[in-house]
Amino acid sequence: MGTEWVAVGLSRDLPAGVAMPALWQGRELAVWRSASGKLSAWNDRCPHRGMRLSHGFVRGETLACIYHGWVYGTSGSCIHIPAHPDLVPPATIKAETFLCVEAGGVIWVGAAGATDTPPEFAGYVPLRSVATQADAAALAQASGLEQAAQGLLGSTAAGGVCLILSTSQTKTTIHALAAKEADRVALSRWLDGVVRRAEERVLA
Amino acid sequence: MIPQAVLDEWYPVGMAAQVGPPPGRETMLLGQPITLFRDSAGIRVTGPDGDLAVTVAYGHVWACLGTPAHALFPIPEATQEGRRLVDCGVVRVKCSPLRAVENFLDIAHFPFVHTDILGAEPHTEVARYEVQIREDSDEVWATKVHFYQPQAAKSAEGGIVTEYMYRVPAPTASVLYKTCPARAGEWDVIGIFVQPLTEELCDVWPWMALFDDETPMADLIQFQQMIFLQDRSILENQIPRLLPLDPGMEIPTQADLTSVAYRRWLKRKGLTYGAQMVAA
């Protein structure tokens, strides 16, 4: 069985030096980009006292927990404990890591050790991400698009569109890609309409 | 089922000065609805099964849902001449009441959570200190705790190395003693009295007994509120919400010896309301 790759965001929404929360198969993750641009996805929990690492701060090639400043390198290993500056942290102190790669301007997370690659959408470029309470079925109905492997695919009056859907129990995140020749402004407005109609159906 | 040992402890349920006539204040204790009001008999607290045992001390009302296992813990400094007693109000936090206490016992977070107030990089080292579970008083104590602080108190001017002592005299209460900037040789006393509304929701009532005749009351309260609001941003984002009492779920270091003793003390006494016993 192939890895379950999940889109967690668009590349341009996670600049260097930033950490953000993400969901992967019901797991809460911290996804962050180092100063040099390297992406990492970890369990969103510092092994010390359980604080969310997505609240942490990036310095250079490290992510530090906001609670006690424990510093982790891109391998996930803790490399510095400020309360004990002379201590070399034992190798057992390590954040649980996941695979995190970018393809076509989309950030994908997969299980550690996965050998396959995330899907690619040739001819499409990132438009924007939208979070909604509407589920995939409501979005399919409201958009009139066809079901595809990672979401919904089809054409609109504004041009071709691909909606990559990441779902959790309570919300759906839509990562919208536009066909290269599409009218991006019109497509963005079309997406707002889809989300509104789908939410009206959920709330009704 | 709530363990009997939990029911037989004292918990803060409000500020004494705020208790008025019926219908009074509706709140919760250990998941049960309770009401505080004042009548001719004094301050009363009623629960689903009638009146609860009540003690009024340190500006707050304390109640017990079971049969009190002992009197409320003493704070001798509360009656010491010259101290200003400050009720700081309440901060509601979506976390285990035990996590709120544990955070109060922690100094290593000062430079990162209370930046440039209670701590600042590069002064992050926590030197070895002493921790004991005192058998006579059945309290957790940490002593000889030293930490560099840019602004240790509202009355402090510039950075000082502050000495602390911490005690945990009740499952959801802690009292700290710290260097008094205004009077050498004395300690400022700060307590947090945590009301367990549920296992994952609490009201934190900070209280102070200070040697500080200068700072306006509103500024003293504002300073403590600021500190606890900074703590809340941490406490509401720890996973799991319950405090893990079994080793393996979290990794303590030497700086966490007070927390280790607190967890051990809770486990030994069966005070597991707000705790997680098995690693998830």
Tab-separated table of C-alpha atoms in Angstrom:
chain	number	residue	atom	x	y	z
A	1	MET	CA	0.000	0.000	0.000
A	2	GLY	CA	1.265	3.443	-0.865
A	3	THR	CA	1.792	6.194	1.646
A	4	GLU	CA	-1.129	8.356	2.541
A	5	TRP	CA	0.245	11.723	1.465
A	6	VAL	CA	-1.683	14.635	2.885
A	7	ALA	CA	-1.412	18.221	1.678
A	8	VAL	CA	-0.865	20.459	4.705
A	9	GLY	CA	-0.387	23.818	3.025
A	10	LEU	CA	0.947	25.807	0.107
A	11	SER	CA	4.664	26.489	-0.044
A	12	ARG	CA	4.289	30.244	-0.190
A	13	ASP	CA	2.204	30.276	3.021
A	14	LEU	CA	5.081	28.819	5.056
A	15	PRO	CA	8.061	31.160	4.651
A	16	ALA	CA	11.513	30.453	6.092
A	17	GLY	CA	11.667	30.835	9.865
A	18	VAL	CA	8.011	29.938	10.507
A	19	ALA	CA	6.261	27.018	12.252
A	20	MET	CA	2.603	26.069	11.817
A	21	PRO	CA	0.182	23.388	13.023
A	22	ALA	CA	-1.132	20.751	10.601
A	23	LEU	CA	-3.262	17.613	10.643
A	24	TRP	CA	-2.167	14.266	9.225
A	25	GLN	CA	-4.521	11.298	9.501
A	26	GLY	CA	-5.944	12.597	12.742
A	27	ARG	CA	-2.466	13.343	14.150
A	28	GLU	CA	-1.555	16.873	15.160
A	29	LEU	CA	1.732	17.963	13.600
A	30	ALA	CA	4.095	20.910	13.689
A	31	VAL	CA	5.383	21.821	10.230
A	32	TRP	CA	8.223	24.332	10.010
A	33	ARG	CA	10.752	25.753	7.582
A	34	SER	CA	14.321	26.513	8.604
A	35	ALA	CA	16.203	29.664	7.659
A	36	SER	CA	17.817	27.831	4.725
A	37	GLY	CA	14.414	26.559	3.549
A	38	LYS	CA	14.431	22.970	4.830
A	39	LEU	CA	10.963	21.641	5.686
A	40	SER	CA	10.209	19.388	8.682
A	41	ALA	CA	7.004	17.804	10.001
A	42	TRP	CA	6.945	16.500	13.591
A	43	ASN	CA	4.478	15.308	16.159
A	44	ASP	CA	3.146	18.580	17.620
A	45	ARG	CA	4.365	17.810	21.121
A	46	CYS	CA	7.616	18.560	22.918
A	47	PRO	CA	8.751	15.331	24.652
A	48	HIS	CA	9.609	17.342	27.791
A	49	ARG	CA	6.232	18.680	28.965
A	50	GLY	CA	3.897	18.100	26.009
A	51	MET	CA	3.826	21.706	24.741
A	52	ARG	CA	2.816	22.174	21.112
A	53	LEU	CA	5.983	22.640	19.039
A	54	SER	CA	3.962	24.556	16.431
A	55	HIS	CA	3.998	27.431	18.970
A	56	GLY	CA	7.802	27.290	18.976
A	57	PHE	CA	10.304	29.607	17.371
A	58	VAL	CA	12.718	28.968	14.515
A	59	ARG	CA	16.325	30.096	14.818
A	60	GLY	CA	18.542	29.193	11.895
A	61	GLU	CA	18.276	25.443	11.292
A	62	THR	CA	16.545	24.700	14.608
A	63	LEU	CA	13.082	24.807	16.138
A	64	ALA	CA	12.829	25.645	19.858
A	65	CYS	CA	9.893	24.886	22.140
A	66	ILE	CA	8.265	28.068	23.454
A	67	TYR	CA	7.833	26.624	26.976
A	68	HIS	CA	11.417	25.935	28.100
A	69	GLY	CA	13.367	26.720	24.950
A	70	TRP	CA	14.507	23.143	24.246
A	71	VAL	CA	16.219	23.283	20.843
A	72	TYR	CA	15.684	20.629	18.165
A	73	GLY	CA	17.690	20.166	14.951
A	74	THR	CA	16.109	19.223	11.634
A	75	SER	CA	16.617	15.506	12.426
A	76	GLY	CA	14.202	15.919	15.351
A	77	SER	CA	16.900	15.375	17.977
A	78	CYS	CA	17.124	17.709	20.946
A	79	ILE	CA	20.479	19.474	20.795
A	80	HIS	CA	20.233	22.014	23.639
A	81	ILE	CA	18.404	22.347	26.960
A	82	PRO	CA	18.725	25.959	28.177
A	83	ALA	CA	18.158	25.041	31.855
A	84	HIS	CA	21.293	22.858	31.598
A	85	PRO	CA	23.489	24.620	29.031
A	86	ASP	CA	26.501	22.345	29.591
A	87	LEU	CA	24.552	19.109	29.220
A	88	VAL	CA	24.659	17.146	25.960
A	89	PRO	CA	21.028	15.992	25.641
A	90	PRO	CA	20.651	12.205	25.472
A	91	ALA	CA	19.760	10.826	22.043
A	92	THR	CA	16.459	9.540	23.435
A	93	ILE	CA	15.088	13.096	23.510
A	94	LYS	CA	13.762	13.336	19.993
A	95	ALA	CA	10.619	14.653	18.327
A	96	GLU	CA	8.692	12.069	16.316
A	97	THR	CA	9.326	12.910	12.673
A	98	PHE	CA	7.309	12.486	9.464
A	99	LEU	CA	8.236	12.885	5.818
A	100	CYS	CA	7.640	16.376	4.508
A	101	VAL	CA	8.215	17.335	0.868
A	102	GLU	CA	7.160	20.013	-1.557
A	103	ALA	CA	5.824	19.274	-5.043
A	104	GLY	CA	4.325	21.849	-7.367
A	105	GLY	CA	4.145	24.492	-4.633
A	106	VAL	CA	2.216	22.204	-2.263
A	107	ILE	CA	3.586	20.905	1.067
A	108	TRP	CA	2.902	17.188	1.575
A	109	VAL	CA	3.318	15.035	4.677
A	110	GLY	CA	3.709	11.251	4.612
A	111	ALA	CA	4.691	8.493	7.022
A	112	ALA	CA	8.383	8.260	7.925
A	113	GLY	CA	10.074	5.731	5.642
A	114	ALA	CA	7.642	6.139	2.752
A	115	THR	CA	9.229	5.310	-0.591
A	116	ASP	CA	6.612	6.624	-3.006
A	117	THR	CA	6.218	10.274	-3.903
A	118	PRO	CA	3.278	12.654	-3.439
A	119	PRO	CA	0.882	13.207	-6.345
A	120	GLU	CA	1.699	15.891	-8.880
A	121	PHE	CA	-0.751	18.025	-10.758
A	122	ALA	CA	0.942	18.930	-14.028
A	123	GLY	CA	-0.362	22.128	-15.567
A	124	TYR	CA	-1.713	23.494	-12.271
A	125	VAL	CA	-0.276	26.171	-9.974
A	126	PRO	CA	-1.248	26.983	-6.349
A	127	LEU	CA	-4.125	29.436	-5.877
A	128	ARG	CA	-4.851	29.547	-2.123
A	129	SER	CA	-5.908	27.509	0.912
A	130	VAL	CA	-9.301	27.825	2.605
A	131	ALA	CA	-10.517	26.173	5.817
A	132	THR	CA	-14.196	25.276	6.105
A	133	GLN	CA	-16.593	23.306	8.276
A	134	ALA	CA	-18.165	21.799	5.145
A	135	ASP	CA	-17.190	18.195	4.407
A	136	ALA	CA	-15.943	16.688	1.135
A	137	ALA	CA	-19.384	15.529	0.021
A	138	ALA	CA	-20.902	18.998	0.485
A	139	LEU	CA	-17.972	20.572	-1.390
A	140	ALA	CA	-18.333	18.085	-4.245
A	141	GLN	CA	-22.011	18.890	-4.569
A	142	ALA	CA	-21.528	22.658	-4.310
A	143	SER	CA	-18.657	22.715	-6.831
A	144	GLY	CA	-19.986	20.270	-9.419
A	145	LEU	CA	-16.409	18.958	-9.831
A	146	GLU	CA	-15.430	15.319	-10.373
A	147	GLN	CA	-13.982	13.183	-7.586
A	148	ALA	CA	-10.245	12.611	-8.013
A	149	ALA	CA	-7.590	10.765	-5.994
A	150	GLN	CA	-6.784	13.686	-3.666
A	151	GLY	CA	-9.965	15.730	-3.947
A	152	LEU	CA	-11.956	17.339	-6.726
A	153	LEU	CA	-11.007	18.151	-10.295
A	154	GLY	CA	-12.769	19.845	-13.213
A	155	SER	CA	-13.378	22.991	-15.164
A	156	THR	CA	-15.264	26.181	-14.409
A	157	ALA	CA	-16.167	29.279	-16.406
A	158	ALA	CA	-12.944	30.804	-15.023
A	159	GLY	CA	-10.808	27.841	-16.106
A	160	GLY	CA	-9.566	24.479	-14.795
A	161	VAL	CA	-9.360	23.925	-11.062
A	162	CYS	CA	-8.141	21.246	-8.677
A	163	LEU	CA	-9.225	21.234	-5.016
A	164	ILE	CA	-6.955	19.114	-2.811
A	165	LEU	CA	-8.956	18.270	0.316
A	166	SER	CA	-7.484	17.487	3.753
A	167	THR	CA	-10.192	16.485	6.184
A	168	SER	CA	-10.317	16.080	9.939
A	169	GLN	CA	-13.274	15.388	12.176
A	170	THR	CA	-14.451	18.953	12.342
A	171	LYS	CA	-13.022	20.776	9.377
A	172	THR	CA	-11.825	20.505	5.826
A	173	THR	CA	-8.880	22.387	4.427
A	174	ILE	CA	-9.060	23.105	0.708
A	175	HIS	CA	-5.794	23.677	-1.127
A	176	ALA	CA	-6.919	25.108	-4.445
A	177	LEU	CA	-4.768	24.849	-7.574
A	178	ALA	CA	-5.580	26.745	-10.759
A	179	ALA	CA	-4.877	25.656	-14.327
A	180	LYS	CA	-2.016	27.775	-15.673
A	181	GLU	CA	-4.245	29.589	-18.170
A	182	ALA	CA	-7.153	30.137	-15.733
A	183	ASP	CA	-8.409	33.556	-14.591
A	184	ARG	CA	-7.085	33.471	-11.009
A	185	VAL	CA	-9.225	36.309	-9.649
A	186	ALA	CA	-12.434	34.879	-11.098
A	187	LEU	CA	-11.496	31.404	-9.894
A	188	SER	CA	-10.886	32.687	-6.373
A	189	ARG	CA	-14.362	34.268	-6.352
A	190	TRP	CA	-15.849	31.046	-7.670
A	191	LEU	CA	-14.165	29.185	-4.775
A	192	ASP	CA	-15.680	31.574	-2.226
A	193	GLY	CA	-19.111	30.806	-3.669
A	194	VAL	CA	-18.513	27.058	-3.491
A	195	VAL	CA	-17.459	27.255	0.159
A	196	ARG	CA	-20.419	29.460	1.063
A	197	ARG	CA	-22.957	27.145	-0.603
A	198	ALA	CA	-21.397	24.059	0.949
A	199	GLU	CA	-21.411	25.655	4.435
A	200	GLU	CA	-25.035	26.741	4.055
A	201	ARG	CA	-25.886	23.106	3.372
A	202	VAL	CA	-23.970	21.952	6.471
A	203	LEU	CA	-25.497	24.587	8.758
A	204	ALA	CA	-29.055	24.173	7.385
B	1	MET	CA	-15.709	7.803	40.255
B	2	ILE	CA	-13.800	10.517	42.088
B	3	PRO	CA	-11.431	8.984	44.689
B	4	GLN	CA	-12.431	9.670	48.309
B	5	ALA	CA	-8.981	11.166	48.970
B	6	VAL	CA	-9.769	13.832	46.357
B	7	LEU	CA	-13.205	14.593	47.831
B	8	ASP	CA	-11.750	14.972	51.343
B	9	GLU	CA	-9.365	17.824	50.385
B	10	TRP	CA	-9.963	21.595	50.588
B	11	TYR	CA	-10.362	23.567	47.359
B	12	PRO	CA	-10.708	27.331	46.735
B	13	VAL	CA	-14.092	28.284	45.310
B	14	GLY	CA	-14.017	32.090	45.216
B	15	MET	CA	-12.853	35.344	46.780
B	16	ALA	CA	-14.422	35.927	50.196
B	17	ALA	CA	-14.900	39.649	49.530
B	18	GLN	CA	-17.033	38.896	46.473
B	19	VAL	CA	-19.556	36.609	48.155
B	20	GLY	CA	-22.954	38.298	48.383
B	21	PRO	CA	-26.458	37.407	49.575
B	22	PRO	CA	-28.536	34.730	47.820
B	23	PRO	CA	-28.772	33.741	45.045
B	24	GLY	CA	-24.979	34.190	45.300
B	25	ARG	CA	-22.341	32.837	42.949
B	26	GLU	CA	-22.871	29.639	40.983
B	27	THR	CA	-19.727	27.742	40.130
B	28	MET	CA	-18.366	24.200	39.998
B	29	LEU	CA	-16.144	21.992	42.110
B	30	LEU	CA	-14.844	18.629	40.869
B	31	GLY	CA	-17.554	18.616	38.189
B	32	GLN	CA	-20.392	19.314	40.633
B	33	PRO	CA	-22.491	22.499	40.622
B	34	ILE	CA	-22.088	24.528	43.834
B	35	THR	CA	-23.376	27.898	45.060
B	36	LEU	CA	-21.637	30.421	47.345
B	37	PHE	CA	-23.654	32.982	49.277
B	38	ARG	CA	-23.599	34.937	52.514
B	39	ASP	CA	-26.378	34.803	55.093
B	40	SER	CA	-26.729	35.414	58.835
B	41	ALA	CA	-24.588	32.333	59.525
B	42	GLY	CA	-21.739	33.686	57.411
B	43	ILE	CA	-20.446	32.345	54.107
B	44	ARG	CA	-22.105	29.103	53.000
B	45	VAL	CA	-21.428	26.800	50.074
B	46	THR	CA	-24.115	24.396	48.934
B	47	GLY	CA	-23.799	21.453	46.557
B	48	PRO	CA	-26.175	18.836	45.180
B	49	ASP	CA	-26.257	17.075	48.571
B	50	GLY	CA	-26.562	20.133	50.820
B	51	ASP	CA	-24.037	22.287	52.696
B	52	LEU	CA	-20.326	21.703	52.246
B	53	ALA	CA	-17.627	22.136	54.871
B	54	VAL	CA	-16.348	25.710	54.513
B	55	THR	CA	-13.238	27.587	55.650
B	56	VAL	CA	-12.464	31.227	54.921
B	57	ALA	CA	-8.742	31.980	54.751
B	58	TYR	CA	-6.199	33.991	52.756
B	59	GLY	CA	-8.934	36.110	51.148
B	60	HIS	CA	-10.649	33.072	49.699
B	61	VAL	CA	-13.449	30.642	50.446
B	62	TRP	CA	-12.382	27.001	50.690
B	63	ALA	CA	-14.802	24.102	50.459
B	64	CYS	CA	-14.673	20.329	50.831
B	65	LEU	CA	-17.150	18.005	49.107
B	66	GLY	CA	-16.370	15.070	51.417
B	67	THR	CA	-15.257	14.971	55.034
B	68	PRO	CA	-12.169	17.147	55.533
B	69	ALA	CA	-9.169	14.887	56.104
B	70	HIS	CA	-7.372	17.716	57.935
B	71	ALA	CA	-7.553	21.458	58.585
B	72	LEU	CA	-6.667	23.848	55.768
B	73	PHE	CA	-2.884	24.316	55.506
B	74	PRO	CA	-1.333	27.248	57.394
B	75	ILE	CA	0.294	30.319	55.842
B	76	PRO	CA	1.823	32.043	58.892
B	77	GLU	CA	2.867	35.077	56.826
B	78	ALA	CA	-0.815	35.920	56.217
B	79	THR	CA	-0.986	37.447	59.702
B	80	GLN	CA	2.530	38.925	59.794
B	81	GLU	CA	2.493	42.645	60.510
B	82	GLY	CA	3.333	44.997	57.677
B	83	ARG	CA	2.327	42.746	54.814
B	84	ARG	CA	-0.147	43.837	52.178
B	85	LEU	CA	-2.587	41.086	51.299
B	86	VAL	CA	-3.643	41.163	47.670
B	87	ASP	CA	-6.495	39.167	46.141
B	88	CYS	CA	-5.599	39.088	42.453
B	89	GLY	CA	-8.917	37.927	41.003
B	90	VAL	CA	-9.309	34.940	38.740
B	91	VAL	CA	-7.896	33.525	35.515
B	92	ARG	CA	-9.873	30.711	33.905
B	93	VAL	CA	-7.651	28.172	32.167
B	94	LYS	CA	-8.631	25.243	29.952
B	95	CYS	CA	-6.204	22.780	31.501
B	96	SER	CA	-5.900	20.239	34.284
B	97	PRO	CA	-5.742	21.974	37.695
B	98	LEU	CA	-2.623	19.887	38.358
B	99	ARG	CA	-0.872	21.262	35.254
B	100	ALA	CA	-1.630	24.788	36.506
B	101	VAL	CA	0.084	24.009	39.833
B	102	GLU	CA	3.022	22.278	38.166
B	103	ASN	CA	3.622	25.300	35.937
B	104	PHE	CA	3.695	27.511	39.052
B	105	LEU	CA	6.491	25.319	40.456
B	106	ASP	CA	8.575	25.671	37.292
B	107	ILE	CA	11.307	28.265	36.906
B	108	ALA	CA	12.987	27.062	33.697
B	109	HIS	CA	10.198	28.602	31.583
B	110	PHE	CA	10.737	32.147	32.884
B	111	PRO	CA	13.077	33.355	30.090
B	112	PHE	CA	10.784	32.011	27.361
B	113	VAL	CA	7.255	32.638	28.660
B	114	HIS	CA	7.832	35.678	30.913
B	115	THR	CA	10.577	37.135	28.739
B	116	ASP	CA	12.392	40.193	30.176
B	117	ILE	CA	10.241	40.065	33.330
B	118	LEU	CA	10.904	36.890	35.321
B	119	GLY	CA	13.757	35.731	33.089
B	120	ALA	CA	15.799	36.514	29.989
B	121	GLU	CA	18.255	34.742	27.734
B	122	PRO	CA	21.132	34.012	28.122
B	123	HIS	CA	20.393	33.618	31.880
B	124	THR	CA	18.597	30.284	31.443
B	125	GLU	CA	20.534	27.902	33.663
B	126	VAL	CA	18.725	26.325	36.599
B	127	ALA	CA	21.251	25.469	39.289
B	128	ARG	CA	20.718	22.428	41.473
B	129	TYR	CA	18.263	23.038	44.293
B	130	GLU	CA	16.828	20.929	47.099
B	131	VAL	CA	13.505	19.116	47.000
B	132	GLN	CA	11.819	17.076	49.683
B	133	ILE	CA	8.461	15.645	50.602
B	134	ARG	CA	8.236	16.695	54.263
B	135	GLU	CA	6.724	13.846	56.224
B	136	ASP	CA	5.712	15.956	59.249
B	137	SER	CA	3.593	18.449	57.323
B	138	ASP	CA	2.934	16.179	54.309
B	139	GLU	CA	3.988	18.929	51.912
B	140	VAL	CA	6.282	19.128	48.885
B	141	TRP	CA	9.073	21.694	49.400
B	142	ALA	CA	11.739	23.077	47.081
B	143	THR	CA	14.411	25.285	48.631
B	144	LYS	CA	17.593	27.128	47.613
B	145	VAL	CA	16.210	27.879	44.178
B	146	HIS	CA	18.120	30.743	42.542
B	147	PHE	CA	17.339	32.470	39.262
B	148	TYR	CA	18.369	35.680	37.521
B	149	GLN	CA	15.385	37.970	36.935
B	150	PRO	CA	15.242	41.225	34.937
B	151	GLN	CA	12.162	42.446	36.868
B	152	ALA	CA	11.363	40.083	39.722
B	153	ALA	CA	8.422	42.089	41.050
B	154	LYS	CA	6.518	45.279	40.412
B	155	SER	CA	8.744	46.910	43.056
B	156	ALA	CA	12.032	45.631	41.572
B	157	GLU	CA	14.358	48.006	39.744
B	158	GLY	CA	16.673	46.254	37.347
B	159	GLY	CA	17.870	42.663	37.322
B	160	ILE	CA	18.568	40.654	40.478
B	161	VAL	CA	19.280	37.052	41.371
B	162	THR	CA	16.090	36.009	43.121
B	163	GLU	CA	15.947	33.201	45.651
B	164	TYR	CA	12.801	31.118	45.817
B	165	MET	CA	11.216	28.507	48.043
B	166	TYR	CA	8.173	26.588	46.886
B	167	ARG	CA	5.684	24.530	48.800
B	168	VAL	CA	2.719	22.402	47.772
B	169	PRO	CA	0.488	22.047	50.832
B	170	ALA	CA	-2.678	20.885	49.010
B	171	PRO	CA	-3.251	19.104	45.695
B	172	THR	CA	-4.339	22.252	43.857
B	173	ALA	CA	-2.580	24.980	45.835
B	174	SER	CA	0.987	26.208	45.984
B	175	VAL	CA	2.758	28.944	47.900
B	176	LEU	CA	6.084	30.462	46.925
B	177	TYR	CA	8.499	32.589	48.902
B	178	LYS	CA	10.817	34.855	46.966
B	179	THR	CA	13.417	37.516	47.674
B	180	CYS	CA	11.654	40.698	48.705
B	181	PRO	CA	13.102	43.594	46.647
B	182	ALA	CA	11.818	46.197	49.147
B	183	ARG	CA	12.963	44.594	52.406
B	184	ALA	CA	16.199	42.615	52.700
B	185	GLY	CA	15.949	39.436	54.744
B	186	GLU	CA	12.207	39.025	54.212
B	187	TRP	CA	10.288	36.953	51.713
B	188	ASP	CA	7.431	38.039	49.469
B	189	VAL	CA	4.723	35.393	49.508
B	190	ILE	CA	2.667	34.486	46.448
B	191	GLY	CA	0.075	31.747	46.360
B	192	ILE	CA	-1.969	30.198	43.647
B	193	PHE	CA	-5.185	28.623	44.732
B	194	VAL	CA	-6.565	26.505	41.898
B	195	GLN	CA	-10.248	25.635	41.785
B	196	PRO	CA	-10.778	22.364	39.907
B	197	LEU	CA	-13.983	22.999	37.943
B	198	THR	CA	-13.475	19.751	36.018
B	199	GLU	CA	-10.442	17.583	35.283
B	200	GLU	CA	-9.647	19.775	32.280
B	201	LEU	CA	-10.863	23.221	33.364
B	202	CYS	CA	-9.824	25.367	36.314
B	203	ASP	CA	-10.101	28.814	37.848
B	204	VAL	CA	-6.757	30.095	39.129
B	205	TRP	CA	-6.941	32.523	42.078
B	206	PRO	CA	-3.545	34.174	42.694
B	207	TRP	CA	-2.993	35.766	46.101
B	208	MET	CA	-0.061	37.743	47.514
B	209	ALA	CA	1.267	38.838	50.907
B	210	LEU	CA	3.911	41.459	50.132
B	211	PHE	CA	6.116	44.032	51.762
B	212	ASP	CA	5.319	46.792	49.294
B	213	ASP	CA	3.604	49.948	50.509
B	214	GLU	CA	4.404	51.942	47.388
B	215	THR	CA	2.855	50.225	44.382
B	216	PRO	CA	-0.827	50.985	43.768
B	217	MET	CA	-3.074	47.962	44.306
B	218	ALA	CA	-4.284	48.032	40.700
B	219	ASP	CA	-0.668	47.785	39.459
B	220	LEU	CA	0.104	44.828	41.736
B	221	ILE	CA	-2.946	42.979	40.446
B	222	GLN	CA	-2.226	43.902	36.847
B	223	PHE	CA	1.343	42.559	37.160
B	224	GLN	CA	0.148	39.161	38.426
B	225	GLN	CA	-2.655	38.997	35.844
B	226	MET	CA	-0.114	39.634	33.071
B	227	ILE	CA	2.103	36.807	34.349
B	228	PHE	CA	-0.784	34.331	34.555
B	229	LEU	CA	-2.127	35.248	31.133
B	230	GLN	CA	1.318	34.447	29.722
B	231	ASP	CA	1.186	31.093	31.512
B	232	ARG	CA	-2.277	30.416	30.115
B	233	SER	CA	-0.949	30.491	26.547
B	234	ILE	CA	1.212	27.508	27.536
B	235	LEU	CA	-1.249	25.633	29.757
B	236	GLU	CA	-3.968	25.532	27.117
B	237	ASN	CA	-1.567	24.004	24.593
B	238	GLN	CA	-0.048	21.075	26.443
B	239	ILE	CA	-0.870	17.583	25.179
B	240	PRO	CA	-2.452	15.692	26.846
B	241	ARG	CA	-4.534	18.103	28.896
B	242	LEU	CA	-4.352	15.762	31.900
B	243	LEU	CA	-1.097	15.612	33.900
B	244	PRO	CA	0.711	12.317	33.190
B	245	LEU	CA	1.647	10.670	36.500
B	246	ASP	CA	3.275	7.577	35.015
B	247	PRO	CA	6.856	7.983	33.813
B	248	GLY	CA	7.538	7.583	30.114
B	249	MET	CA	5.033	10.044	28.710
B	250	GLU	CA	7.210	13.068	29.478
B	251	ILE	CA	10.940	13.594	30.056
B	252	PRO	CA	11.989	15.560	33.153
B	253	THR	CA	15.492	16.912	33.816
B	254	GLN	CA	17.242	18.020	36.992
B	255	ALA	CA	15.486	21.406	36.729
B	256	ASP	CA	12.149	19.584	37.064
B	257	LEU	CA	12.808	17.947	40.446
B	258	THR	CA	9.959	19.888	42.085
B	259	SER	CA	7.536	18.667	39.446
B	260	VAL	CA	8.826	15.103	39.824
B	261	ALA	CA	8.236	15.245	43.590
B	262	TYR	CA	4.785	16.826	43.105
B	263	ARG	CA	3.744	14.048	40.713
B	264	ARG	CA	5.089	11.371	43.058
B	265	TRP	CA	3.258	12.940	46.022
B	266	LEU	CA	-0.047	13.118	44.108
B	267	LYS	CA	0.274	9.493	42.999
B	268	ARG	CA	1.172	8.247	46.461
B	269	LYS	CA	-1.819	10.023	48.013
B	270	GLY	CA	-4.233	8.971	45.285
B	271	LEU	CA	-4.923	12.595	44.330
B	272	THR	CA	-5.504	11.714	40.702
B	273	TYR	CA	-8.274	14.141	39.726
B	274	GLY	CA	-6.858	15.881	36.622
B	275	ALA	CA	-4.157	13.232	36.173
B	276	GLN	CA	-3.549	10.621	33.519
B	277	MET	CA	-2.351	7.322	34.944
B	278	VAL	CA	-1.510	5.304	31.836
B	279	ALA	CA	0.592	6.603	28.959
B	280	ALA	CA	-1.701	7.173	25.966
